[in-house]
Amino acid sequence: MDPLSEFLSDFHTNAVVTGHFTLHEPWGIDKEAVNGVPFRICEGAPYYLQPEGLEPVWVEPGDVVLLPHGTRHRMGSDLECPVKPFFELVAEKGVQPRYDTPLEFEAGGSGRVCEMHTAIVGFPDQERHPLFSILPQLIHIRDNDPAISPWLKLTLRAFIEESMSCRSGWHITATRVSEVLLIQMIRAHIQMHMGNDANWIAGLFDPQIGTVLLAILRAPGEDWSLERLADLAAMSRSRFASRFTTIVGTAPMTHVTHVRMHAAVKALTTPGARVSAVAAQIGYESEKAFARAFKRWAGVAPRTYVQRPLSRQEPHAS
């Protein structure tokens, strides 16, 4: 298995909501933040999209956009068009968004039509998965971009249309296919931008640092120390620490902690899991030491973190 595949092997979705919006110019929507990753593709008229705190981007037909952090954003036929809150708009249409039902509506004026196909994909631990820590607020893959294969966009459209039909088994099919689609789109983004920033993906492709990253991933509970990690890289401690931090963007032992805590979250969600056993599994000598480290990392105690309401772990139907 190649290094990137190994890192993404535990990247699994747990929910998906799909929709088809027929939007006539002029139109504008203010979309609140969601617990999930929206991705969209349109046909017909283009539109602008502006995530909160960022400059607007112009989205052409065939472009794919993702919002990896579910950021609040505005969309519209032009920048001057007034926007309406999303839930207010669907309420006017007599539509009640639901997690288990695809959403479809028509809105706007009498001008050109933007046919927007959309999905929101949810993850059980989105805010702490290592992948999301390096993704930007917006990923915009243009229609003619060579990094994305034509089959991917065709599959995306087919996936959304299939889910809209609600045939028997549609939900499990949509969840599984959305996982593949999202990984492929993120991979395209990584291929376009790899090397531009310091992060663990850049480290994977460095022969010495990549060896260390994979060793930590495979055995987070090992008694890792800076000396042991440097030995794996066949480097001195000072040179290794400097190179690791430069390429990955965090210090070696800080990265070890991140990987351990992500492994802990996965283990703690297993039915019957005991905190003391998980602590030992990921390399802590006592439950108390693990609990302190976990609270520094997540802001809450381990049990509090994994017992959060399910609504925080699934995308809102929108």
C-alpha positions as a printed Julia matrix, in Angstrom:
318×3 Matrix{Float64}:
   0.0    0.0     0.0
   1.36   3.44   -0.91
   1.92   5.94    1.94
  -1.06   8.19    1.18
  -3.42   5.2     0.9
  -2.21   3.93    4.26
  -2.89   7.28    5.91
  -6.37   7.46    4.37
  -7.31   3.85    5.17
  -9.38   4.92    8.2
 -11.1    7.79    6.39
 -14.74   6.72    6.57
 -18.02   8.61    6.2
 -20.96   7.97    8.49
 -23.71  10.02    6.84
 -24.62  11.79    3.63
 -27.34  14.23    2.54
 -27.89  15.03   -1.14
 -29.85  17.67   -3.01
 -30.73  19.2    -6.37
 -31.49  22.93   -6.48
 -32.9   24.64   -9.58
 -31.91  28.29   -9.17
 -33.15  31.02  -11.56
 -31.3   34.34  -11.81
 -31.32  36.48   -9.77
 -30.82  34.38   -6.64
 -28.76  34.48   -3.44
 -28.45  32.1    -0.49
 -26.78  32.52    2.91
 -25.79  29.01    4.01
 -25.02  28.44    7.7
 -22.07  26.3     8.82
 -22.69  22.54    8.84
 -21.19  19.5    10.56
 -19.96  17.9     7.36
 -18.23  18.49    4.05
 -20.42  20.04    1.34
 -19.4   19.41   -2.25
 -21.19  20.76   -5.31
 -21.2   20.75   -9.07
 -23.48  22.81  -11.32
 -24.82  22.91  -14.86
 -26.19  25.89  -16.77
 -25.49  29.36  -15.39
 -22.38  30.0   -13.24
 -22.54  31.45   -9.73
 -20.32  32.95   -7.09
 -19.48  31.37   -3.75
 -17.94  33.22   -0.81
 -16.93  31.34    2.36
 -17.02  33.47    5.49
 -13.77  35.42    5.83
 -12.58  34.68    2.27
 -12.78  36.4    -1.1
 -15.59  35.27   -3.46
 -14.84  32.76   -6.22
 -16.65  32.43   -9.53
 -17.85  28.88  -10.1
 -18.33  27.79  -13.7
 -20.46  24.87  -14.94
 -18.54  21.63  -14.4
 -16.38  23.04  -11.6
 -16.38  21.08   -8.34
 -16.25  22.93   -5.02
 -15.72  21.46   -1.56
 -15.91  23.11    1.85
 -13.85  20.69    3.99
 -14.73  22.42    7.26
 -18.41  23.06    6.54
 -17.79  26.82    6.65
 -20.68  29.28    6.49
 -20.86  30.75    3.0
 -22.89  32.8     0.57
 -23.85  31.79   -2.95
 -25.58  33.75   -5.65
 -25.98  34.66   -9.29
 -23.97  37.86   -8.71
 -22.26  39.64   -5.85
 -24.89  42.39   -5.63
 -27.87  40.08   -5.32
 -29.48  40.06   -1.83
 -29.12  36.73   -0.05
 -31.76  34.81    1.91
 -30.95  32.42    4.79
 -31.14  28.84    3.54
 -33.65  27.55    6.08
 -35.89  30.58    5.51
 -35.82  29.87    1.78
 -36.76  26.19    2.09
 -39.46  27.04    4.65
 -41.06  29.39    2.09
 -41.05  26.48   -0.35
 -42.81  24.28    2.16
 -39.81  21.95    2.36
 -38.68  20.45    5.66
 -34.99  19.41    5.45
 -34.43  15.91    6.82
 -31.31  13.86    7.3
 -32.83  10.75    5.69
 -34.45  12.42    2.67
 -32.81  14.08   -0.36
 -33.67  17.76   -0.72
 -35.04  19.3    -3.92
 -36.46  22.74   -4.6
 -36.68  25.57   -7.17
 -36.06  29.23   -6.34
 -35.05  32.64   -7.7
 -36.37  34.89  -10.42
 -37.02  34.3   -14.12
 -33.51  34.46  -15.6
 -30.91  31.86  -16.55
 -30.97  28.6   -14.61
 -28.22  27.12  -12.46
 -28.83  23.41  -11.82
 -26.87  22.73   -8.62
 -26.16  19.17   -7.52
 -25.0   19.03   -3.94
 -24.1   16.63   -1.16
 -22.98  17.02    2.45
 -20.84  14.18    3.75
 -20.42  13.58    7.49
 -17.59  11.99    9.46
 -17.64  10.66   13.03
 -14.62  12.75   14.05
 -14.22  15.39   11.36
 -12.71  18.14   13.49
  -9.89  15.9    14.72
  -9.05  13.7    11.73
  -5.44  14.43   10.63
  -6.58  14.96    7.06
  -8.84  17.9     7.87
  -6.07  19.69    9.76
  -4.28  20.42    6.48
  -7.22  21.15    4.19
  -8.2   24.76    3.36
 -11.63  26.3     3.91
 -12.4   25.95    0.2
 -11.23  23.55   -2.51
 -12.14  24.68   -6.04
 -11.38  22.21   -8.83
 -12.04  23.73  -12.24
 -13.76  21.85  -15.03
 -10.67  21.75  -17.26
  -8.22  20.93  -14.48
  -6.0   17.99  -15.52
  -5.73  16.8   -11.9
  -9.31  15.51  -11.95
 -10.46  12.76  -14.31
 -13.62  13.19  -16.41
 -15.08   9.98  -14.92
 -15.02  11.55  -11.47
 -17.45  14.34  -12.36
 -19.68  11.96  -14.27
 -19.72   9.67  -11.24
 -20.49  12.63   -8.97
 -23.51  13.62  -11.05
 -24.69  10.0   -11.27
 -24.26   9.57   -7.51
 -26.41  12.59   -6.71
 -29.1   11.66   -9.25
 -29.19   8.08   -7.96
 -29.57   9.25   -4.38
 -32.36  11.64   -5.41
 -34.32   8.69   -6.83
 -34.45   7.02   -3.37
 -34.41   3.5    -4.77
 -34.06   0.62   -2.35
 -30.66   0.78   -0.62
 -29.95   4.34   -1.8
 -28.66   5.6     1.54
 -25.95   2.99    2.1
 -24.94   3.28   -1.56
 -24.73   7.07   -1.33
 -22.67   6.9     1.85
 -20.12   4.48    0.38
 -19.83   6.18   -3.0
 -19.54   9.64   -1.43
 -16.53   8.39    0.54
 -14.76   7.36   -2.68
 -15.7   10.58   -4.46
 -14.51  12.77   -1.61
 -11.18  10.95   -1.32
 -10.63  11.31   -5.07
 -11.39  15.04   -5.0
  -9.13  15.59   -1.99
  -6.41  13.55   -3.69
  -6.7   15.79   -6.76
  -6.27  18.83   -4.5
  -3.23  17.26   -2.82
  -1.63  16.48   -6.19
  -2.12  20.08   -7.31
  -0.74  21.66   -4.15
   1.66  19.09   -2.68
   4.87  20.78   -1.6
   3.36  24.25   -1.23
   2.88  23.95    2.53
   4.38  22.18    5.51
   2.16  19.26    6.53
   2.23  15.51    7.13
   1.36  14.73    3.51
   4.5   16.52    2.36
   6.35  14.45    4.96
   4.99  11.18    3.54
   6.88  11.74    0.32
  10.19  12.48    2.02
  12.13   9.16    2.26
  13.4    9.71    5.81
  10.48  11.59    7.36
   7.96   9.36    5.57
   9.47   6.29    7.22
   8.95   7.87   10.62
   5.38   9.01    9.92
   4.32   5.53    8.83
   5.99   3.91   11.84
   4.05   6.21   14.19
   0.8    5.53   12.32
   1.27   1.76   12.45
   2.19   1.65   16.15
   1.02   4.79   18.01
   1.36   2.95   21.34
   5.09   2.39   20.98
   7.37   4.07   23.5
   8.35   6.77   21.06
  11.04   9.28   21.93
  12.88  11.84   19.87
  15.93   9.59   19.93
  14.03   6.54   18.64
  12.39   8.54   15.87
  15.73  10.06   14.83
  17.25   6.59   14.71
  14.46   5.43   12.38
  15.29   8.33   10.07
  19.02   7.6    10.37
  19.64  11.2    11.43
  20.96  13.02   14.48
  18.3   14.18   16.93
  18.81  17.88   16.23
  18.88  17.47   12.45
  15.86  15.16   12.52
  13.81  17.48   14.77
  14.59  20.45   12.54
  13.81  18.63    9.29
  10.63  17.03   10.65
   9.29  20.37   11.91
  10.16  22.14    8.66
   8.44  19.54    6.45
   5.5   18.46    8.63
   4.84  21.77   10.37
   4.8   20.38   13.92
   7.45  19.01   16.27
   7.95  15.21   16.19
   6.53  14.46   19.64
   3.59  16.8    19.05
   2.76  14.75   15.97
   3.01  11.55   18.02
   0.44  12.98   20.43
  -1.95  13.89   17.58
  -1.75  10.38   16.12
  -2.25   8.77   19.53
  -5.29  10.88   20.32
  -6.9   10.15   16.98
  -6.32   6.43   17.64
  -7.82   6.88   21.12
 -11.0    8.45   19.74
 -11.47   5.5    17.38
 -10.86   2.98   20.18
 -13.16   4.74   22.65
 -16.1    4.58   20.24
 -15.9    0.76   20.24
 -18.74  -0.71   22.34
 -17.49  -1.73   25.78
 -14.2    0.15   25.48
 -12.58   1.08   28.81
 -10.56   4.27   29.16
  -7.8    2.48   31.07
  -7.39  -0.12   28.32
  -7.32   2.53   25.6
  -4.74   4.52   27.57
  -2.43   1.49   27.71
  -3.07   0.69   24.06
  -1.82   4.06   22.85
   1.22   4.24   25.08
   0.19   5.82   28.39
   1.23   4.24   31.69
  -1.88   5.41   33.55
  -5.45   6.41   32.82
  -4.87   9.68   34.66
  -1.91  10.66   32.46
  -3.9    9.8    29.35
  -6.93  11.79   30.54
  -4.77  14.86   31.16
  -3.16  14.6    27.73
  -6.51  14.04   26.04
  -8.08  17.07   27.7
  -5.16  19.26   26.59
  -5.71  17.99   23.05
  -9.52  18.05   22.82
 -10.53  20.47   25.58
 -12.74  17.89   27.31
 -12.34  14.52   29.05
 -12.22  11.39   26.85
 -15.69  10.11   27.77
 -17.24  13.55   27.33
 -15.72  13.8    23.87
 -16.97  10.47   22.52
 -20.41  10.79   24.16
 -21.25  14.0    22.32
 -24.74  14.05   20.77
 -24.94  12.28   17.44
 -26.2   15.49   15.86
 -22.7   16.91   16.22
 -21.31  14.0    14.24
 -23.73  14.0    11.31
 -24.37  16.59    8.61
 -27.52  18.69    8.77
 -29.92  18.07    5.93
 -29.18  21.05    3.76
